[in-house]
Every structure is written in C-alpha cells, then in structure tokens.
CSV table of C-alpha atoms in Angstrom, one decimal:
chain,number,residue,atom,x,y,z
A,1,UNK,CA,-0.7,26.2,48.7
A,2,UNK,CA,-4.2,25.6,50.3
A,3,UNK,CA,-4.3,29.3,51.3
A,4,UNK,CA,-3.5,30.4,47.8
A,5,UNK,CA,-6.1,28.1,46.3
A,6,UNK,CA,-8.7,29.5,48.8
A,7,UNK,CA,-7.9,33.0,47.7
A,8,UNK,CA,-8.4,32.0,44.0
A,9,UNK,CA,-11.8,30.4,44.8
A,10,UNK,CA,-12.9,33.6,46.4
A,11,UNK,CA,-11.7,35.9,43.6
A,12,UNK,CA,-12.6,33.9,40.4
A,13,UNK,CA,-16.1,33.0,39.5
A,14,UNK,CA,-16.7,32.1,35.8
A,15,UNK,CA,-15.6,29.3,33.5
A,16,UNK,CA,-13.5,31.8,31.6
A,17,UNK,CA,-11.8,33.0,34.8
A,18,UNK,CA,-10.6,29.5,35.6
A,19,UNK,CA,-9.5,28.7,32.1
A,20,UNK,CA,-7.4,31.9,32.1
A,21,UNK,CA,-6.0,31.3,35.6
A,22,UNK,CA,-5.2,27.7,34.8
A,23,UNK,CA,-3.4,28.7,31.6
A,24,UNK,CA,-1.3,31.2,33.6
A,25,UNK,CA,-0.5,28.7,36.3
A,26,UNK,CA,0.6,26.1,33.7
A,27,UNK,CA,2.8,28.6,31.8
A,28,UNK,CA,4.3,30.0,35.0
A,29,UNK,CA,5.1,26.6,36.3
A,30,UNK,CA,6.8,25.6,33.0
A,31,UNK,CA,4.7,22.5,32.5
A,32,UNK,CA,5.3,20.2,29.5
A,33,UNK,CA,2.4,19.3,27.2
A,34,UNK,CA,2.5,16.1,25.2
A,35,UNK,CA,-0.3,13.8,26.4
A,36,UNK,CA,-3.2,14.9,24.3
A,37,UNK,CA,-2.7,18.7,24.2
A,38,UNK,CA,0.2,20.8,23.0
A,39,UNK,CA,-0.5,24.1,24.8
A,40,UNK,CA,-1.5,25.4,28.2
A,41,UNK,CA,-4.8,27.0,27.1
A,42,UNK,CA,-6.2,23.8,25.6
A,43,UNK,CA,-5.1,21.7,28.6
A,44,UNK,CA,-6.6,24.2,31.1
A,45,UNK,CA,-9.8,24.2,29.1
A,46,UNK,CA,-10.0,20.4,29.2
A,47,UNK,CA,-9.4,20.2,33.0
A,48,UNK,CA,-12.0,23.0,33.7
A,49,UNK,CA,-14.7,21.5,31.5
A,50,UNK,CA,-14.1,18.0,32.7
A,51,UNK,CA,-14.5,19.1,36.4
A,52,UNK,CA,-17.8,20.9,35.4
A,53,UNK,CA,-19.1,17.9,33.4
A,54,UNK,CA,-19.3,20.1,30.3
A,55,UNK,CA,-18.6,19.0,26.7
A,56,UNK,CA,-15.6,20.3,24.8
A,57,UNK,CA,-17.8,22.0,22.2
A,58,UNK,CA,-19.9,24.2,24.5
A,59,UNK,CA,-21.2,27.5,23.1
A,60,UNK,CA,-19.1,30.6,24.0
A,61,UNK,CA,-21.7,32.2,26.2
A,62,UNK,CA,-21.3,29.4,28.7
A,63,UNK,CA,-17.8,30.7,29.4
A,64,UNK,CA,-19.3,33.5,31.4
A,65,UNK,CA,-21.4,31.3,33.5
A,66,UNK,CA,-20.7,31.5,37.3
A,67,UNK,CA,-19.6,28.5,39.2
A,68,UNK,CA,-20.9,27.3,42.5
A,69,UNK,CA,-18.4,27.3,45.5
A,70,UNK,CA,-18.2,23.5,45.3
A,71,UNK,CA,-17.4,23.7,41.5
A,72,UNK,CA,-14.8,26.4,42.0
A,73,UNK,CA,-13.0,24.3,44.7
A,74,UNK,CA,-13.0,21.2,42.4
A,75,UNK,CA,-11.6,23.1,39.4
A,76,UNK,CA,-8.9,24.8,41.5
A,77,UNK,CA,-7.9,21.6,43.1
A,78,UNK,CA,-7.5,19.9,39.7
A,79,UNK,CA,-5.4,22.7,38.3
A,80,UNK,CA,-3.2,22.8,41.3
A,81,UNK,CA,-2.7,19.0,41.2
A,82,UNK,CA,-1.5,19.2,37.6
A,83,UNK,CA,1.0,21.9,38.6
A,84,UNK,CA,2.3,20.4,41.9
A,85,UNK,CA,2.5,16.8,40.9
A,86,UNK,CA,3.6,17.4,37.4
A,87,UNK,CA,1.5,14.5,36.1
A,88,UNK,CA,-0.4,14.3,32.8
A,89,UNK,CA,-3.9,15.8,32.9
A,90,UNK,CA,-5.3,12.3,32.1
A,91,UNK,CA,-4.1,11.1,35.5
A,92,UNK,CA,-5.9,14.0,37.1
A,93,UNK,CA,-9.2,13.2,35.4
A,94,UNK,CA,-8.8,9.5,35.1
A,95,UNK,CA,-9.7,9.4,31.5
A,96,UNK,CA,-8.2,9.7,28.0
A,97,UNK,CA,-9.6,9.6,24.5
A,98,UNK,CA,-8.2,7.4,21.7
A,99,UNK,CA,-9.7,6.8,18.2
A,100,UNK,CA,-12.8,8.6,19.3
A,101,UNK,CA,-13.3,6.4,22.4
A,102,UNK,CA,-13.0,7.2,26.1
A,103,UNK,CA,-10.7,5.1,28.3
A,104,UNK,CA,-10.1,4.9,32.0
A,105,UNK,CA,-6.4,5.5,32.8
A,106,UNK,CA,-4.3,5.9,35.9
A,107,UNK,CA,-0.6,5.7,36.7
A,108,UNK,CA,-0.4,2.0,36.0
A,109,UNK,CA,-0.5,2.6,32.3
A,110,UNK,CA,0.8,5.1,29.7
A,111,UNK,CA,-1.6,7.8,28.6
A,112,UNK,CA,-3.1,6.8,25.2
A,113,UNK,CA,-1.6,9.0,22.4
A,114,UNK,CA,-0.4,6.7,19.7
A,115,UNK,CA,-0.8,7.8,16.0
A,116,UNK,CA,-1.9,4.2,15.4
A,117,UNK,CA,-5.4,5.5,16.0
A,118,UNK,CA,-5.4,6.9,12.5
A,119,UNK,CA,-4.5,3.5,11.0
A,120,UNK,CA,-7.2,1.8,13.1
A,121,UNK,CA,-9.8,4.2,11.9
A,122,UNK,CA,-8.8,3.5,8.3
A,123,UNK,CA,-9.1,-0.3,8.8
A,124,UNK,CA,-5.3,-0.7,8.2
A,125,UNK,CA,-5.9,-0.1,4.5
A,126,UNK,CA,-4.3,-0.7,2.0
A,127,UNK,CA,-2.4,-3.4,3.8
A,128,UNK,CA,-5.6,-5.3,4.9
A,129,UNK,CA,-8.3,-5.9,2.4
A,130,UNK,CA,-10.4,-8.3,4.5
A,131,UNK,CA,-11.3,-7.9,8.2
A,132,UNK,CA,-8.9,-9.9,10.4
A,133,UNK,CA,-10.6,-12.7,12.4
A,134,UNK,CA,-8.0,-12.7,15.2
A,135,UNK,CA,-6.0,-9.7,16.5
A,136,UNK,CA,-3.3,-9.3,19.0
A,137,UNK,CA,-2.5,-6.1,20.8
A,138,UNK,CA,1.0,-6.5,22.3
A,139,UNK,CA,2.1,-4.2,25.2
A,140,UNK,CA,-1.5,-3.2,25.5
A,141,UNK,CA,-1.3,-1.0,28.6
A,142,UNK,CA,-4.8,0.5,28.9
A,143,UNK,CA,-6.1,-1.7,26.1
A,144,UNK,CA,-6.9,1.3,24.0
A,145,UNK,CA,-5.3,0.0,20.7
A,146,UNK,CA,-6.9,-3.5,20.9
A,147,UNK,CA,-10.3,-2.2,22.0
A,148,UNK,CA,-10.3,0.3,19.2
A,149,UNK,CA,-9.4,-2.5,16.8
A,150,UNK,CA,-12.4,-4.5,18.2
A,151,UNK,CA,-14.7,-1.6,17.5
A,152,UNK,CA,-13.3,-1.1,14.0
A,153,UNK,CA,-13.5,-4.9,13.2
A,154,UNK,CA,-16.8,-6.0,14.9
A,155,UNK,CA,-16.3,-9.7,13.8
A,156,UNK,CA,-12.8,-10.0,15.2
A,157,UNK,CA,-11.7,-11.7,18.4
A,158,UNK,CA,-9.0,-9.5,20.1
A,159,UNK,CA,-6.4,-10.5,22.7
A,160,UNK,CA,-4.7,-7.9,24.8
A,161,UNK,CA,-1.3,-8.8,26.1
A,162,UNK,CA,1.1,-7.2,28.5
A,163,UNK,CA,3.8,-8.2,30.9
A,164,UNK,CA,2.3,-6.0,33.6
A,165,UNK,CA,-0.5,-7.4,35.7
A,166,UNK,CA,-1.3,-3.9,36.9
A,167,UNK,CA,-1.7,-2.7,33.3
A,168,UNK,CA,-4.0,-5.6,32.5
A,169,UNK,CA,-6.2,-4.7,35.4
A,170,UNK,CA,-6.7,-1.3,33.7
A,171,UNK,CA,-7.3,-3.0,30.3
A,172,UNK,CA,-9.9,-5.3,31.9
A,173,UNK,CA,-11.7,-2.2,33.3
A,174,UNK,CA,-11.8,-0.7,29.8
A,175,UNK,CA,-13.1,-4.0,28.2
A,176,UNK,CA,-16.0,-3.8,30.7
A,177,UNK,CA,-16.4,-0.1,30.0
A,178,UNK,CA,-16.9,-0.8,26.3
A,179,UNK,CA,-18.9,-4.0,26.9
A,180,UNK,CA,-16.6,-6.1,24.8
A,181,UNK,CA,-16.0,-9.0,27.1
A,182,UNK,CA,-17.4,-11.5,24.6
A,183,UNK,CA,-14.7,-10.7,22.0
A,184,UNK,CA,-11.8,-9.1,23.9
A,185,UNK,CA,-9.7,-10.9,26.5
A,186,UNK,CA,-6.5,-10.2,28.5
A,187,UNK,CA,-3.4,-12.4,28.8
A,188,UNK,CA,-0.3,-11.7,30.8
A,189,UNK,CA,2.8,-12.4,28.7
A,190,UNK,CA,6.4,-11.3,28.1
A,191,UNK,CA,6.0,-10.8,24.4
A,192,UNK,CA,4.8,-14.3,23.1
A,193,UNK,CA,6.0,-16.5,26.0
A,194,UNK,CA,2.5,-16.7,27.6
A,195,UNK,CA,0.5,-16.9,24.3
A,196,UNK,CA,1.2,-20.6,23.4
A,197,UNK,CA,1.1,-21.3,19.7
A,198,UNK,CA,-1.8,-19.0,18.8
A,199,UNK,CA,-1.6,-17.4,15.4
A,200,UNK,CA,-3.1,-14.0,14.4
A,201,UNK,CA,-4.2,-12.2,11.3
A,202,UNK,CA,-3.0,-8.9,12.7
A,203,UNK,CA,-0.5,-8.1,15.4
A,204,UNK,CA,-0.3,-4.5,16.5
A,205,UNK,CA,2.3,-3.3,19.0
A,206,UNK,CA,3.1,0.0,20.6
A,207,UNK,CA,6.0,-1.4,22.6
A,208,UNK,CA,8.6,0.5,24.7
A,209,UNK,CA,10.9,2.1,22.2
A,210,UNK,CA,12.6,5.1,24.0
A,211,UNK,CA,16.3,5.1,23.8
A,212,UNK,CA,18.5,5.7,26.9
A,213,UNK,CA,19.4,9.2,26.1
A,214,UNK,CA,15.8,10.3,25.4
A,215,UNK,CA,14.6,8.5,28.5
A,216,UNK,CA,17.1,10.4,30.7
A,217,UNK,CA,16.0,13.7,29.2
A,218,UNK,CA,12.3,13.3,29.5
A,219,UNK,CA,10.2,15.9,31.3
A,220,UNK,CA,8.6,15.1,34.7
A,221,UNK,CA,5.2,14.4,33.0
A,222,UNK,CA,6.7,11.4,31.2
A,223,UNK,CA,8.6,10.2,34.2
A,224,UNK,CA,5.2,10.0,35.9
A,225,UNK,CA,4.3,7.1,33.5
A,226,UNK,CA,5.4,3.5,34.0
A,227,UNK,CA,9.1,3.3,33.0
A,228,UNK,CA,8.4,-0.3,31.9
A,229,UNK,CA,6.3,1.1,29.0
A,230,UNK,CA,8.9,3.6,27.8
A,231,UNK,CA,12.6,2.6,27.8
A,232,UNK,CA,14.0,-0.3,25.7
A,233,UNK,CA,17.7,-0.3,25.9
A,234,UNK,CA,20.5,2.0,24.6
A,235,UNK,CA,18.9,2.4,21.1
A,236,UNK,CA,15.3,1.8,22.1
A,237,UNK,CA,15.1,-1.5,20.2
A,238,UNK,CA,15.6,-4.2,22.7
A,239,UNK,CA,11.9,-5.3,22.6
A,240,UNK,CA,11.5,-4.7,18.9
A,241,UNK,CA,14.4,-7.0,18.0
A,242,UNK,CA,12.7,-9.8,19.9
A,243,UNK,CA,9.4,-9.0,18.3
A,244,UNK,CA,10.8,-9.2,14.8
A,245,UNK,CA,12.4,-12.6,15.5
A,246,UNK,CA,9.4,-14.2,17.1
A,247,UNK,CA,6.4,-12.6,15.3
A,248,UNK,CA,6.5,-14.9,12.2
A,249,UNK,CA,5.6,-18.0,14.3
A,250,UNK,CA,2.5,-16.2,15.5
A,251,UNK,CA,1.2,-14.8,12.2
A,252,UNK,CA,-1.2,-16.6,9.8
A,253,UNK,CA,-0.4,-16.7,6.1
A,254,UNK,CA,-1.3,-13.3,4.8
A,255,UNK,CA,-1.0,-11.8,8.3
A,256,UNK,CA,0.3,-8.3,9.1
A,257,UNK,CA,2.6,-6.9,11.8
A,258,UNK,CA,2.2,-3.2,12.6
A,259,UNK,CA,4.6,-1.6,15.1
A,260,UNK,CA,5.2,1.9,16.4
A,261,UNK,CA,8.9,2.7,17.2
A,262,UNK,CA,8.7,6.5,17.3
A,263,UNK,CA,12.1,8.2,17.2
A,264,UNK,CA,13.9,4.9,17.1
A,265,UNK,CA,12.9,4.4,13.5
A,266,UNK,CA,16.3,5.6,12.2
A,267,UNK,CA,18.1,3.1,14.5
A,268,UNK,CA,15.9,0.3,13.3
A,269,UNK,CA,16.7,1.1,9.6
A,270,UNK,CA,20.3,1.2,10.5
A,271,UNK,CA,20.1,-2.2,12.3
A,272,UNK,CA,18.3,-3.9,9.4
A,273,UNK,CA,19.3,-2.2,6.2
A,274,UNK,CA,18.0,-5.0,4.0
A,275,UNK,CA,14.5,-5.3,5.5
A,276,UNK,CA,11.8,-3.6,3.4
A,277,UNK,CA,10.0,-1.7,6.2
A,278,UNK,CA,7.0,0.3,5.0
A,279,UNK,CA,6.8,3.5,7.0
A,280,UNK,CA,3.3,4.8,7.3
A,281,UNK,CA,2.6,8.4,6.2
A,282,UNK,CA,0.1,9.9,8.7
A,283,UNK,CA,-2.2,12.7,7.9
A,284,UNK,CA,-2.7,13.8,11.5
A,285,UNK,CA,0.9,13.8,12.6
A,286,UNK,CA,3.2,11.3,14.2
A,287,UNK,CA,5.9,9.1,12.7
A,288,UNK,CA,7.8,5.8,13.3
A,289,UNK,CA,5.1,3.2,12.4
A,290,UNK,CA,6.2,0.4,10.2
A,291,UNK,CA,4.3,-2.4,8.5
A,292,UNK,CA,5.6,-5.8,7.5
A,293,UNK,CA,3.7,-8.8,6.1
A,294,UNK,CA,4.1,-12.3,7.4
A,295,UNK,CA,5.8,-13.2,4.2
A,296,UNK,CA,8.3,-10.4,4.5
A,297,UNK,CA,9.1,-11.4,8.1
A,298,UNK,CA,9.8,-14.9,7.0
A,299,UNK,CA,11.8,-14.0,4.0
A,300,UNK,CA,14.1,-11.9,6.2
A,301,UNK,CA,14.3,-14.3,9.2
A,302,UNK,CA,18.0,-14.5,8.8
A,303,UNK,CA,18.3,-10.7,9.3
A,304,UNK,CA,16.6,-11.0,12.7
A,305,UNK,CA,18.4,-14.0,14.0
C-alpha cells in the first residue's frame, strides 16, 4: 500500500489530480457516504482541501495549483486512510460541521449530522416563542446540539449530558473551542439519573434509535462509530420509552421536548397511537423528529407507564 501511495505522489501534482484520484479510489473501494457528504467527489474534495488548509469555496483556478511533496504525501495518506480503515472522513480530519459551527470529533463520539440543526437555527419556532432560560442536551456526544443551542440562545444556560465519560471529554473540548464555559456544562448521566431534580425549558435529544435489523445491516463506516450511540433494542425505542416516561418531571410548565428517532418513527407511532406527536417537516431533508409539550407529556403519562 505504501509503494502504491509513493507512486501516486510521484505521478499526481495538482489539487484537481488528487480530487479526481480520491474520487476514483472511493468509488473503486465501494465506500459508503452518509456522514456529511453523499457522493465520492464531494468527500474527496473535502479531504483534499482540508489537508491543504484551503476553504471549500476556492476559485476554480486554484484546482490547477501544484502541491509540494509534503502536501502530496499528506493528501495521499488521508485518502488511503479513508479507504483502508473504512471510517467517516470526519475521523480522518478530526472535525465536523453542524449548524454552521466547527466541532472536534474522534471515534469516541458519533459524527454530527442530525437534522435538528435546522430547528436550532430557526429557534425552535413556532413551538418556542420566548428564548429558553435552561436547556438540556441529552445523549450529547460531541456536544454539537447543545453548543449550537447555546449559540442560538445567548442568554440560556445549557447542560450537556451523556452516559459516556469518553464522549463528555470530547464535548468538554468543544465547549472550550467555542469559549462557552460560562454557560455550558457537562454532566455524566444515564438519562436523568445523574441530573437530580433540575427542570428545563427545553430538552433536546438525539438518542440511540437504530433498531436491531438496521444496526446489523449498517455499512462499515457506521460500525466505526460508538455502538452505544446507535442501537436501542429490537425496535430502536428502548431509550425513547424511558425518556417519554421520565421527561415530564424535568420540564418546566410551558417546556418543550424535541427528540430525533429517525427511521424508528413508525414504530413509535405504533407503540403510542393515542399520543399527539408533532412530526417536524424539514426543508433541508431528514425525518423522524417529534415535538411534545410538557402539558402533552403529562396528559399522556398513562400511555408511557
């Protein structure tokens, strides 16, 4: 593999050369794309430009610029790592973007990709008319959702919670990256067990929700992520059932629960046919996000027991 990479480094010279070669390597290797890009060309472009410290919106003439030997080696190594290890590109670069913000990521956390970003950018309207004073991001992982909420609501205090101490170490790094330590904190907890009796105006959760069949069929790129953040029982709802039972005790009057359950939305509707889930329509794609008010949760407590 090293000999092949050395041959590439000697034969290819321009930015365009390496984007084309990377695209061919990705397609030839049968890679899966679903962690920020949906095709080989865009992912190869991202990796090449990242290694060269170039912005995504460079002018086309830069594509013909020649790379130094050191740059060619770095780009080739990144592309080969993506192919050989079958890991998301974000793990190669150590970064991911969410709601217009950059986050540090590694294999301790899922790669940020939730469609919740669209709701955050919209201030959770029309369900929230006033800015929440206290926000909880459950199953925070990298902290991207909670930190994006802190940016969207500059007067709010935000708590990031996760069962994984390793994930919280990454979240803490991102709190520091965005200089939000005065308003954003981390707490290790299995759902609400470590959060005492604190109440929130907004609880946002992107919990594990992949059902057993989908989990078994996932491509290698998804299996490179922490399994703890993906699978949640036979129908993908083990965590969400607990969340629906326990959330009312942690929401203020007028509070809001927003949860992503992805492909498990149909199973959730079937499990609770009498619950008035509001399913969010997203302009930028994605599905399976529901909204319930504190009042609705309390009115249907018997359904969740």
